[in-house]
Coordinates of C-alpha atoms and ligand atoms in Angstrom, one line a residue:
M1 CA 53.3 -9.0 -10.6
K2 CA 51.3 -10.2 -7.7
L3 CA 49.2 -7.0 -7.7
I4 CA 48.4 -7.5 -11.4
A5 CA 47.3 -11.0 -10.9
L6 CA 45.1 -10.0 -8.0
I7 CA 43.5 -7.2 -10.0
A8 CA 42.9 -9.5 -12.9
F9 CA 41.3 -12.1 -10.6
T10 CA 39.0 -9.6 -8.9
F11 CA 38.0 -8.3 -12.3
S12 CA 37.1 -11.7 -13.6
I13 CA 34.8 -12.3 -10.7
L14 CA 33.1 -9.0 -11.2
Q15 CA 32.8 -9.6 -14.9
S16 CA 31.2 -13.0 -14.5
A17 CA 27.8 -11.6 -13.5
T18 CA 27.1 -8.2 -14.8
V19 CA 23.7 -7.0 -13.8
V20 CA 21.6 -5.3 -16.5
D21 CA 18.2 -3.9 -15.7
A22 CA 15.6 -5.6 -17.9
G23 CA 13.6 -2.3 -18.0
D24 CA 10.1 -1.6 -16.8
M25 CA 8.6 -2.1 -20.3
F26 CA 9.9 -5.7 -20.4
A27 CA 10.6 -7.0 -16.9
K28 CA 7.3 -8.9 -16.4
S29 CA 5.3 -11.3 -18.6
T30 CA 2.3 -8.9 -18.4
N31 CA 4.4 -6.6 -20.7
C32 CA 4.3 -9.3 -23.4
K33 CA 0.6 -10.3 -23.1
S34 CA -0.9 -7.9 -25.7
C35 CA 1.1 -9.6 -28.5
H36 CA 2.1 -13.0 -27.1
L37 CA -0.8 -14.0 -24.9
P38 CA -0.9 -17.8 -25.7
I39 CA 2.8 -18.0 -24.9
V40 CA 2.4 -16.1 -21.6
N41 CA -0.5 -18.4 -20.6
E42 CA 1.5 -21.6 -21.4
W43 CA 4.6 -20.4 -19.5
K44 CA 2.4 -19.5 -16.4
E45 CA 1.4 -23.1 -16.1
S46 CA 5.1 -24.2 -16.1
W47 CA 7.3 -24.6 -13.0
H48 CA 9.7 -22.1 -14.5
S49 CA 7.1 -19.5 -13.5
K50 CA 7.0 -20.8 -9.9
S51 CA 10.7 -20.7 -9.3
H52 CA 10.6 -18.2 -6.5
Y53 CA 10.6 -18.3 -2.7
K54 CA 6.9 -17.4 -2.6
H55 CA 5.6 -19.9 -5.1
D56 CA 7.3 -23.2 -4.5
E57 CA 7.0 -24.7 -1.0
Y58 CA 9.8 -27.2 -1.6
F59 CA 12.2 -24.4 -2.8
K60 CA 11.2 -22.1 0.1
K61 CA 11.6 -24.6 2.8
S62 CA 15.0 -25.8 1.4
I63 CA 16.2 -22.2 1.5
D64 CA 15.0 -21.9 5.1
Y65 CA 16.7 -25.1 6.0
V66 CA 20.0 -24.3 4.4
S67 CA 20.1 -20.9 6.2
K68 CA 19.3 -22.6 9.5
K69 CA 21.9 -25.3 9.2
S70 CA 24.7 -23.4 7.5
R71 CA 24.2 -20.3 9.7
K72 CA 24.2 -18.1 6.6
S73 CA 21.6 -15.4 6.5
L74 CA 18.3 -16.2 4.9
N75 CA 18.9 -13.4 2.3
G76 CA 22.4 -14.6 1.7
V77 CA 21.0 -18.1 0.8
K78 CA 18.2 -16.6 -1.3
V79 CA 20.8 -14.7 -3.4
E80 CA 22.9 -17.8 -3.8
C81 CA 20.0 -19.8 -5.1
A82 CA 18.9 -16.9 -7.3
T83 CA 21.8 -17.8 -9.6
C84 CA 19.6 -20.2 -11.4
H85 CA 16.1 -19.7 -9.8
N86 CA 15.8 -15.9 -10.1
P87 CA 18.5 -14.8 -12.4
R88 CA 17.1 -11.2 -13.0
I89 CA 18.0 -10.3 -9.4
A90 CA 19.9 -7.0 -9.1
V91 CA 22.5 -8.3 -6.5
T92 CA 24.4 -11.5 -7.5
S93 CA 26.4 -12.2 -4.3
T94 CA 26.7 -11.2 -0.7
D95 CA 29.9 -10.6 1.3
E96 CA 31.0 -11.1 4.8
E97 CA 30.1 -7.5 5.7
Y98 CA 26.6 -8.1 4.7
E99 CA 26.4 -11.3 6.7
I100 CA 27.5 -9.4 9.8
D101 CA 24.8 -6.7 9.2
A102 CA 22.2 -9.4 8.6
V103 CA 23.0 -11.2 11.9
M104 CA 22.6 -7.9 13.7
G105 CA 19.4 -7.1 11.9
L106 CA 20.9 -4.0 10.2
D107 CA 20.2 -5.1 6.7
K108 CA 16.7 -3.8 6.4
G109 CA 16.4 -1.5 3.4
S110 CA 19.8 -2.6 2.2
K111 CA 20.6 -3.2 -1.5
V112 CA 20.2 -6.9 -1.0
D113 CA 16.9 -6.5 0.8
K114 CA 15.5 -4.3 -2.0
A115 CA 16.8 -6.7 -4.7
L116 CA 15.0 -9.6 -3.1
A117 CA 11.8 -7.7 -2.6
D118 CA 11.6 -6.6 -6.2
D119 CA 8.4 -7.7 -7.7
A120 CA 10.0 -8.4 -11.1
I121 CA 11.9 -11.4 -9.8
S122 CA 8.8 -13.0 -8.3
E123 CA 8.2 -14.5 -11.8
G124 CA 11.2 -16.7 -11.5
I125 CA 12.5 -17.9 -14.8
N126 CA 10.4 -15.6 -17.0
C127 CA 10.6 -14.3 -20.6
V128 CA 13.4 -11.8 -20.0
V129 CA 15.6 -14.5 -18.4
C130 CA 15.8 -16.7 -21.5
H131 CA 15.1 -14.1 -24.2
N132 CA 17.5 -11.5 -22.9
I133 CA 20.5 -13.8 -23.0
D134 CA 23.1 -12.4 -25.4
K135 CA 25.9 -14.9 -24.9
I136 CA 26.4 -18.2 -23.1
N137 CA 30.0 -18.7 -22.0
C138 CA 30.2 -22.5 -22.6
K139 CA 33.9 -22.5 -22.0
E140 CA 33.5 -21.5 -18.3
K141 CA 34.3 -24.1 -15.6
D142 CA 31.5 -26.6 -15.1
S143 CA 30.7 -25.2 -11.7
I144 CA 29.9 -21.7 -13.1
R145 CA 26.2 -21.8 -13.8
G146 CA 23.1 -19.6 -14.2
I147 CA 23.7 -15.9 -14.0
N148 CA 27.4 -16.4 -13.9
R149 CA 27.5 -18.3 -17.2
I150 CA 25.8 -15.7 -19.4
E151 CA 25.8 -12.1 -20.6
W152 CA 22.6 -10.1 -20.9
T153 CA 21.4 -8.1 -23.9
K154 CA 20.6 -4.4 -23.5
S155 CA 17.2 -3.7 -22.1
G156 CA 14.5 -4.3 -24.8
V157 CA 16.6 -6.6 -27.1
M158 CA 15.0 -10.1 -27.4
S159 CA 17.0 -13.0 -28.6
G160 CA 14.9 -15.5 -30.5
P161 CA 14.8 -18.4 -33.0
Y162 CA 14.0 -16.3 -36.2
S163 CA 16.5 -14.3 -38.3
D164 CA 13.8 -12.2 -40.1
A165 CA 11.5 -11.1 -37.2
K166 CA 10.5 -7.5 -36.6
S167 CA 8.6 -6.0 -33.7
P168 CA 7.4 -2.5 -33.0
Y169 CA 7.8 -3.1 -29.3
H170 CA 11.3 -4.4 -28.9
K171 CA 14.4 -5.2 -30.9
V172 CA 15.1 -8.8 -32.0
Q173 CA 18.2 -10.8 -32.6
H174 CA 18.7 -14.3 -33.8
R175 CA 20.7 -16.7 -31.6
D176 CA 21.6 -20.4 -32.3
F177 CA 20.8 -21.3 -28.6
M178 CA 17.2 -20.3 -29.4
S179 CA 17.0 -22.5 -32.5
N180 CA 19.1 -25.5 -33.5
K181 CA 21.5 -25.4 -30.5
S182 CA 18.9 -24.8 -27.7
N183 CA 20.3 -27.5 -25.4
K184 CA 23.1 -24.9 -24.6
L185 CA 20.4 -22.7 -23.1
C186 CA 18.9 -25.4 -20.9
Y187 CA 22.4 -26.4 -19.7
V188 CA 23.0 -22.9 -18.3
C189 CA 21.0 -24.2 -15.3
H190 CA 20.2 -27.9 -15.8
A191 CA 23.7 -29.0 -15.1
N192 CA 26.1 -29.3 -12.2
D193 CA 23.8 -28.4 -9.4
R194 CA 26.0 -28.9 -6.3
S195 CA 26.0 -28.8 -2.5
I196 CA 28.1 -26.4 -0.4
K197 CA 30.5 -29.3 -0.1
N198 CA 30.7 -29.8 -3.9
V199 CA 28.6 -32.9 -4.1
V200 CA 27.0 -32.8 -7.5
F201 CA 23.4 -34.0 -7.1
A202 CA 21.9 -33.1 -10.5
N203 CA 23.5 -33.0 -13.9
T204 CA 21.2 -33.5 -16.9
Q205 CA 23.9 -32.3 -19.2
E206 CA 26.3 -35.0 -18.2
E207 CA 23.7 -37.8 -18.5
Y208 CA 22.7 -36.4 -21.9
A209 CA 26.0 -35.9 -23.7
Y210 CA 25.5 -38.6 -26.4
S211 CA 21.9 -37.8 -27.5
Q212 CA 21.1 -35.7 -30.6
T213 CA 17.5 -34.9 -29.6
L214 CA 16.9 -31.4 -28.3
C215 CA 15.4 -31.0 -24.9
V216 CA 12.7 -28.7 -26.4
E217 CA 11.4 -31.5 -28.6
C218 CA 9.8 -33.0 -25.5
H219 CA 9.6 -30.1 -23.1
M220 CA 8.3 -27.5 -25.6
G221 CA 6.7 -30.0 -28.0
K222 CA 7.2 -30.5 -31.7
K223 CA 7.1 -27.5 -34.0
R224 CA 3.6 -26.7 -35.4
L225 CA 2.2 -24.0 -37.6
S226 CA 0.7 -21.1 -35.6
V227 CA 1.8 -17.5 -34.8
A228 CA 4.6 -16.2 -32.7
S229 CA 2.9 -12.9 -32.2
T230 CA -0.8 -12.1 -32.5
L231 CA 0.0 -8.6 -33.8
K232 CA -1.3 -8.1 -37.3
I233 CA 2.0 -7.5 -39.1
D234 CA 1.5 -9.6 -42.2
H235 CA -0.9 -7.7 -44.6
G236 CA -3.5 -7.2 -41.9
K237 CA -3.1 -10.6 -40.4
A238 CA -0.8 -12.2 -37.7
K239 CA 2.2 -13.8 -39.4
K240 CA 2.2 -17.7 -39.7
R241 CA 5.2 -19.3 -38.0
K242 CA 6.5 -22.6 -36.9
I243 CA 6.4 -22.5 -33.1
R244 CA 6.7 -24.7 -30.0
T245 CA 4.7 -24.5 -26.8
H246 CA 6.1 -22.8 -23.7
G247 CA 4.8 -25.5 -21.2
F248 CA 8.2 -26.9 -20.1
R249 CA 6.2 -29.8 -18.6
G250 CA 8.3 -32.2 -16.5
A251 CA 8.1 -34.3 -13.4
H252 CA 5.3 -32.1 -11.8
F253 CA 2.9 -33.3 -14.5
D254 CA 1.3 -36.8 -14.5
D255 CA 1.0 -37.0 -18.2
M256 CA 4.8 -36.6 -18.6
I257 CA 5.5 -39.3 -16.0
K258 CA 3.1 -41.8 -17.4
G259 CA 5.0 -44.2 -19.7
A260 CA 8.4 -42.7 -18.9
L261 CA 9.7 -46.3 -18.1
T262 CA 8.7 -49.7 -19.5
I263 CA 8.5 -52.8 -17.4
S264 CA 9.0 -56.5 -17.9
A265 CA 9.1 -59.2 -15.2
K266 CA 9.6 -62.9 -14.9
Q267 CA 9.9 -65.5 -12.2
K268 CA 13.3 -67.3 -11.8
S269 CA 13.1 -70.1 -9.2
S270 CA 12.2 -68.3 -6.0
F271 CA 13.0 -64.8 -7.2
I272 CA 11.2 -62.2 -9.4
L273 CA 13.3 -60.3 -11.9
I274 CA 11.9 -56.9 -12.7
T275 CA 13.5 -54.9 -15.6
L276 CA 12.8 -51.2 -15.8
K277 CA 13.8 -49.7 -19.2
N278 CA 14.3 -46.0 -19.8
K279 CA 14.1 -44.8 -23.5
L280 CA 14.6 -41.2 -22.6
P281 CA 18.0 -39.5 -23.3
H282 CA 18.3 -38.5 -19.7
N283 CA 18.1 -40.5 -16.4
V284 CA 14.7 -41.1 -14.7
P285 CA 14.6 -39.3 -12.4
T286 CA 16.9 -36.6 -13.8
G287 CA 17.2 -33.2 -12.3
F288 CA 16.8 -32.5 -8.6
G289 CA 18.3 -34.8 -6.0
S290 CA 15.8 -36.7 -3.6
R291 CA 13.4 -37.5 -6.4
E292 CA 12.1 -41.1 -6.0
I293 CA 10.9 -44.1 -8.0
L294 CA 8.7 -46.4 -6.0
V295 CA 8.3 -50.1 -6.8
E296 CA 5.2 -51.6 -5.1
L297 CA 4.5 -55.3 -5.1
S298 CA 1.1 -56.7 -4.2
Y299 CA 1.1 -60.5 -3.8
L300 CA -2.1 -62.4 -4.4
K301 CA -3.3 -65.8 -3.6
G302 CA -6.2 -66.3 -6.0
K303 CA -7.9 -62.9 -5.7
K304 CA -6.9 -62.1 -2.1
E305 CA -3.9 -59.9 -1.3
I306 CA -1.6 -61.7 1.1
K307 CA 1.3 -59.3 1.3
K308 CA 2.5 -55.9 0.2
E309 CA 6.0 -54.7 -0.3
S310 CA 7.6 -51.4 -1.4
I311 CA 11.0 -50.7 -2.7
S312 CA 12.4 -47.1 -2.9
L313 CA 14.9 -46.1 -5.6
T314 CA 16.3 -42.8 -4.4
T315 CA 19.5 -41.1 -3.3
H316 CA 20.2 -40.2 0.4
Y317 CA 22.4 -37.4 1.5
K318 CA 24.5 -37.1 4.7
D319 CA 26.1 -34.0 6.2
R320 CA 29.6 -33.7 7.7
R321 CA 28.3 -35.3 11.0
K322 CA 26.9 -38.2 8.9
R323 CA 23.3 -37.2 9.6
A324 CA 20.6 -37.3 7.0
T325 CA 20.3 -34.0 5.2
I326 CA 19.0 -32.4 2.0
P327 CA 21.1 -32.4 -1.2
H328 CA 22.3 -28.8 -0.8
L329 CA 24.1 -29.5 2.5
A330 CA 25.5 -32.9 1.5
K331 CA 29.0 -34.0 2.2
T332 CA 28.4 -37.5 0.9
S333 CA 25.6 -39.2 -1.0
S334 CA 24.5 -42.8 -1.4
K335 CA 24.6 -44.5 -4.8
N336 CA 22.6 -42.9 -7.6
M337 CA 19.6 -45.2 -8.0
S338 CA 18.1 -43.6 -11.1
I339 CA 17.5 -45.6 -14.3
P340 CA 20.2 -44.5 -16.7
A341 CA 19.5 -42.7 -19.9
K342 CA 18.6 -45.2 -22.6
G343 CA 19.5 -47.9 -20.2
Q344 CA 17.9 -50.2 -17.7
K345 CA 17.9 -51.5 -14.1
I346 CA 17.1 -55.0 -13.0
L347 CA 15.7 -55.6 -9.6
K348 CA 15.8 -59.0 -8.0
V349 CA 13.1 -59.6 -5.4
K350 CA 12.5 -62.7 -3.2
K351 CA 9.1 -64.2 -4.0
V352 CA 6.5 -64.5 -1.2
K353 CA 5.6 -68.1 -0.4
G354 CA 2.1 -69.2 -1.4
A355 CA 1.5 -66.3 -3.8
T356 CA -0.1 -67.2 -7.2
S357 CA 0.4 -63.8 -8.8
V358 CA 1.9 -60.4 -8.2
N359 CA 0.9 -56.9 -9.3
I360 CA 4.0 -54.7 -9.8
S361 CA 3.3 -50.9 -9.9
I362 CA 5.9 -48.3 -10.6
Y363 CA 5.4 -44.8 -9.3
Y364 CA 7.3 -41.5 -9.3
R365 CA 7.5 -39.1 -6.3
L366 CA 8.9 -35.6 -6.3
V367 CA 10.6 -36.1 -3.0
N368 CA 11.4 -39.1 -0.8
D369 CA 10.1 -39.6 2.8
E370 CA 13.4 -38.6 4.4
V371 CA 13.7 -35.1 2.8
R372 CA 9.9 -34.5 3.0
S373 CA 10.0 -35.0 6.8
L374 CA 13.2 -33.0 7.3
L375 CA 11.6 -30.0 5.6
K376 CA 8.1 -30.7 6.9
L377 CA 6.6 -30.3 3.5
K378 CA 2.8 -29.9 3.7
D379 CA 1.3 -29.7 0.2
D380 CA -0.2 -32.9 -1.2
I381 CA 1.9 -32.8 -4.3
W382 CA 5.0 -33.9 -2.4
V383 CA 3.3 -37.1 -1.1
K384 CA 1.4 -38.0 -4.3
K385 CA 2.5 -41.1 -6.2
S386 CA 2.3 -40.6 -10.0
P387 CA 1.8 -43.9 -11.8
I388 CA 4.5 -44.7 -14.4
V389 CA 3.7 -48.2 -15.5
S390 CA 2.4 -51.5 -14.0
K391 CA 2.4 -55.2 -14.7
K392 CA 0.8 -58.4 -13.4
I393 CA 2.5 -61.8 -13.6
K394 CA 1.5 -65.3 -12.6
L395 CA 3.7 -67.1 -10.1
K396 CA 4.5 -70.8 -9.7
Ligands
LIG401 C1 13.4 -21.4 -20.3 C2 13.6 -20.5 -21.3 C3 12.5 -19.7 -21.9 C4 11.5 -19.0 -21.3 C5 11.4 -18.8 -19.8 C6 10.7 -18.4 -22.3 N1 11.1 -18.8 -23.5 FE1 10.3 -18.1 -25.3 N2 11.5 -19.5 -26.3 C7 12.5 -20.3 -25.7 C8 13.1 -21.1 -26.7 C9 14.2 -22.1 -26.5 C10 12.5 -20.8 -28.0 C11 12.8 -21.4 -29.3 C12 12.1 -22.8 -29.5 C13 12.4 -23.4 -30.8 O1 11.9 -22.9 -31.9 O2 13.1 -24.4 -30.9 C14 11.5 -19.8 -27.7 C15 10.6 -19.2 -28.6 C16 9.9 -18.0 -28.4 C17 9.2 -17.3 -29.4 C18 9.1 -17.6 -30.9 C19 7.9 -18.4 -31.2 C20 7.8 -19.8 -30.5 O3 7.0 -19.9 -29.6 O4 8.6 -20.7 -30.8 C21 8.5 -16.2 -28.7 C22 7.7 -15.2 -29.4 C23 8.8 -16.4 -27.3 N3 9.6 -17.5 -27.1 C24 8.3 -15.5 -26.3 C25 8.4 -15.8 -25.0 C26 7.6 -15.1 -23.9 C27 6.7 -14.0 -24.2 C28 8.0 -15.7 -22.7 C29 7.4 -15.4 -21.4 C30 6.0 -15.6 -21.1 C31 9.0 -16.7 -23.0 N4 9.2 -16.8 -24.4 C32 9.6 -17.5 -22.1 C33 12.9 -20.3 -24.4 C34 12.2 -19.6 -23.4
LIG402 C1 3.2 -4.6 -29.4 C2 3.4 -6.1 -29.6 C3 4.5 -6.8 -28.9 C4 4.8 -6.8 -27.6 C5 4.1 -6.0 -26.4 C6 5.9 -7.8 -27.4 N1 6.3 -8.3 -28.6 FE1 7.6 -9.8 -28.9 N2 7.2 -9.7 -30.9 C7 6.3 -8.9 -31.5 C8 6.3 -9.2 -33.0 C9 5.4 -8.5 -34.0 C10 7.3 -10.2 -33.2 C11 7.7 -10.8 -34.5 C12 6.8 -12.0 -34.8 C13 7.1 -12.6 -36.2 O1 8.0 -12.1 -36.9 O2 6.5 -13.7 -36.4 C14 7.8 -10.5 -31.9 C15 8.9 -11.4 -31.7 C16 9.3 -11.8 -30.5 C17 10.3 -12.8 -30.3 C18 11.0 -13.7 -31.4 C19 12.2 -12.9 -31.8 C20 13.1 -13.7 -32.9 O3 13.9 -13.0 -33.5 O4 12.9 -14.9 -33.0 C21 10.5 -12.9 -28.9 C22 11.5 -13.8 -28.2 C23 9.7 -11.9 -28.3 N3 9.0 -11.3 -29.3 C24 9.6 -11.7 -26.9 C25 8.8 -10.7 -26.3 C26 8.8 -10.5 -24.9 C27 9.6 -11.3 -23.9 C28 7.9 -9.5 -24.7 C29 7.5 -8.9 -23.4 C30 8.6 -8.4 -22.6 C31 7.4 -9.1 -26.0 N4 8.0 -9.8 -26.9 C32 6.5 -8.1 -26.2 C33 5.5 -8.0 -30.9 C34 5.4 -7.7 -29.6
LIG403 C1 17.9 -19.7 -15.7 C2 18.0 -21.2 -15.4 C3 17.2 -22.1 -16.3 C4 17.2 -22.3 -17.6 C5 18.0 -21.4 -18.7 C6 16.3 -23.4 -18.0 N1 15.8 -23.9 -16.8 FE1 14.4 -25.4 -16.7 N2 14.3 -25.1 -14.6 C7 15.1 -24.2 -13.9 C8 14.7 -24.3 -12.5 C9 15.3 -23.5 -11.4 C10 13.6 -25.2 -12.4 C11 12.9 -25.6 -11.2 C12 11.8 -24.7 -10.8 C13 11.0 -25.1 -9.6 O1 10.5 -26.2 -9.6 O2 10.7 -24.2 -8.8 C14 13.4 -25.7 -13.8 C15 12.5 -26.7 -14.1 C16 12.4 -27.3 -15.4 C17 11.7 -28.5 -15.7 C18 10.9 -29.3 -14.7 C19 9.4 -28.9 -14.7 C20 8.6 -29.9 -14.0 O3 7.3 -29.8 -14.2 O4 9.0 -30.7 -13.2 C21 11.8 -28.8 -17.0 C22 11.2 -29.9 -17.8 C23 12.7 -27.8 -17.5 N3 13.1 -26.9 -16.5 C24 13.2 -27.7 -18.8 C25 14.0 -26.7 -19.4 C26 14.4 -26.7 -20.8 C27 14.0 -27.6 -21.8 C28 15.3 -25.6 -20.9 C29 15.9 -25.1 -22.1 C30 15.1 -24.6 -23.2 C31 15.4 -25.0 -19.6 N4 14.6 -25.7 -18.7 C32 16.1 -23.8 -19.2 C33 16.1 -23.4 -14.4 C34 16.3 -23.2 -15.8
LIG404 C1 12.5 -37.8 -25.5 C2 11.9 -36.8 -24.7 C3 12.7 -36.0 -23.7 C4 13.9 -35.3 -24.0 C5 14.6 -35.1 -25.4 C6 14.2 -34.6 -22.8 N1 13.4 -34.9 -21.8 FE1 13.4 -34.2 -19.9 N2 11.8 -35.4 -19.4 C7 11.1 -36.2 -20.3 C8 10.0 -37.0 -19.6 C9 9.1 -37.9 -20.2 C10 10.1 -36.5 -18.2 C11 9.3 -37.0 -17.1 C12 9.9 -38.3 -16.4 C13 11.0 -37.9 -15.5 O1 10.8 -37.0 -14.6 O2 12.1 -38.4 -15.6 C14 11.2 -35.6 -18.2 C15 11.6 -34.9 -17.0 C16 12.5 -33.9 -17.0 C17 12.8 -33.0 -15.8 C18 12.2 -33.2 -14.5 C19 12.9 -34.3 -13.9 C20 12.8 -34.6 -12.4 O3 12.8 -35.8 -12.1 O4 12.8 -33.7 -11.6 C21 13.8 -32.1 -16.2 C22 14.4 -31.1 -15.3 C23 14.1 -32.4 -17.6 N3 13.3 -33.4 -18.0 C24 15.0 -31.7 -18.3 C25 15.4 -32.0 -19.6 C26 16.5 -31.4 -20.2 C27 17.4 -30.2 -19.7 C28 16.7 -32.0 -21.5 C29 17.7 -31.8 -22.5 C30 19.1 -31.8 -22.1 C31 15.6 -33.0 -21.6 N4 14.9 -33.0 -20.4 C32 15.3 -33.8 -22.7 C33 11.3 -36.3 -21.6 C34 12.4 -35.8 -22.3
LIG405 C1 23.0 -24.6 -11.0 C2 21.7 -24.0 -11.0 C3 20.9 -24.0 -9.7 C4 21.3 -23.5 -8.4 C5 22.5 -22.6 -8.1 C6 20.2 -23.9 -7.6 N1 19.2 -24.6 -8.2 FE1 17.6 -25.5 -7.4 N2 17.1 -26.3 -9.2 C7 17.8 -26.1 -10.4 C8 17.2 -26.8 -11.5 C9 17.6 -26.8 -13.0 C10 16.0 -27.4 -10.9 C11 15.0 -28.3 -11.7 C12 15.4 -29.7 -11.7 C13 14.2 -30.6 -11.6 O1 13.1 -30.2 -11.9 O2 14.4 -31.8 -11.2 C14 16.0 -27.1 -9.5 C15 15.1 -27.5 -8.6 C16 15.1 -27.3 -7.3 C17 14.1 -27.8 -6.3 C18 13.0 -28.7 -6.6 C19 11.7 -27.9 -6.7 C20 10.5 -28.6 -7.0 O3 9.4 -27.9 -7.2 O4 10.4 -29.8 -7.1 C21 14.5 -27.3 -5.1 C22 13.8 -27.6 -3.8 C23 15.7 -26.5 -5.3 N3 16.0 -26.5 -6.6 C24 16.3 -25.8 -4.2 C25 17.4 -25.0 -4.4 C26 18.1 -24.2 -3.3 C27 17.6 -24.2 -1.9 C28 19.1 -23.6 -3.9 C29 20.2 -22.7 -3.2 C30 20.8 -23.2 -2.0 C31 19.2 -23.9 -5.3 N4 18.1 -24.8 -5.6 C32 20.1 -23.5 -6.2 C33 19.0 -25.4 -10.5 C34 19.7 -24.7 -9.5

């Protein structure tokens, strides 16, 4: 009996992430350009295309840091993160034997080494990640995500939104998670991101449960009349279709951030009450832990600034020794300070004496000071403050 249970258990682990080779004709977005050029160009601008060790400084340095602090090999950590960041990887887990080899430097040229060096995964979340998903196992445990939650189609079979499409280059198949149920696709990765100690630090799915709006309405834009493929398949012309854009614009883009919250403020005796309202169906910030909302107050007497103040709304993480750390190594976290989905947060600030007015400016930052300095992030985009909204009120 025990033996059967053991076999069944091992089998279910193996079954959870079956690797299927995407095939040389399909593995990279360059293979799609001749017939889907506008889509390829839109996607290239998105951060899905930068989701690789080489292309996102924050991701790279987080991997380096996790490896250093957890004493797991760099490649071992890369494979772990690939679950959601590079799902077309040919190796989906590493074992203890590999870790020993890696420590001794005997892993050069190994299967893991080759899988990580494969140029095809350098595109991160590319066309054949989303469009080669055959099934999403929504009934899996919440902690099972990315590569472990899905099954791939055979090489050259694209799942898509249409039920009547034909292509000379690849097979097509309709899937509901590509059309009216596309949130299921996003939740494969945008949910239940957790630390090695099981602290969940990002869960857009949970925040979202009660909204009917699809993620793609905002992150791929409204449907518009254009063409899905530029190939002339419709009486010598490209076929007209209702399509969306493949921009997946989010917090890395100023135009998305602007207006994400609204503000109202009033004085109440010696305090200022600032109300931040969020109309979006997910928290602001949603997604990755350590994002930050900054509230900056500039107090004026007449036209002269007499004092500046800054309040940070962010989450801090501590490791098992209670030292500041990054989300992935967290044992505990401070309170979630994000503005809840379709909700609000009211801040109460003590007014500065003598001030006749105050300018209140709300900004968004991709990473707070603490994590930025732990990881020694260099690029300007991590310090940049993106304006959300501002307001000036008179004081008595
Ligand atoms: C993160 C997942 C994801 C990635 C990556 C992705 N797509 Fe899509 N794609 C979708 C979804 C979802 C739809 C359906 C949107 C809808 O109609 O609601 C779609 C629709 C399409 C369509 C139908 C026409 C349209 O634009 O609506 C084509 C063709 C397509 N994708 C090709 C590509 C190509 C080529 C790439 C790589 C450059 C790519 N996709 C990358 C998720 C993705
Ligand atoms: C030789 C041209 C050609 C190439 C190359 C090509 N496609 Fe297509 N693809 C088409 C045509 C034609 C359609 C159907 C368009 C229509 O019906 O409006 C299509 C449709 C699609 C659809 C929508 C399918 C559906 O049922 O909704 C997806 C997704 C897609 N292609 C992805 C890709 C990806 C990813 C690549 C690169 C790996 C690629 N295609 C390469 C011609 C091509
Ligand atoms: C295979 C996993 C996976 C799937 C499926 C997926 N995403 Fe993502 N998404 C990611 C990862 C990983 C990142 C972060 C990439 C980075 O910053 O390096 C990301 C980033 C984003 C961002 C932030 C971009 C920015 O500019 O800040 C948005 C918005 C987004 N995804 C929307 C979607 C939507 C909408 C869907 C469903 C149609 C979807 N994603 C499906 C893994 C996924
Ligand atoms: C009504 C429009 C709207 C819908 C629907 C929507 N979003 Fe967003 N999303 C935004 C805006 C605006 C931002 C930029 C503000 C921010 O970062 O919170 C954003 C930001 C994001 C980010 C980057 C957040 C960060 O702080 O790192 C991710 C990831 C994301 N959305 C995923 C999703 C997913 C997944 C869904 C569906 C479950 C979804 N969004 C539905 C409007 C929307
Ligand atoms: C459950 C799926 C999942 C796993 C596993 C995962 N990530 Fe992510 N990661 C995401 C998603 C989704 C986003 C985008 C959220 C957003 O934009 O806020 C993201 C974003 C990030 C970002 C922010 C990037 C940026 O440009 O702002 C970093 C850093 C990151 N992940 C590091 C890691 C590391 C390191 C690992 C492995 C230890 C890892 N992730 C494993 C899903 C995952």
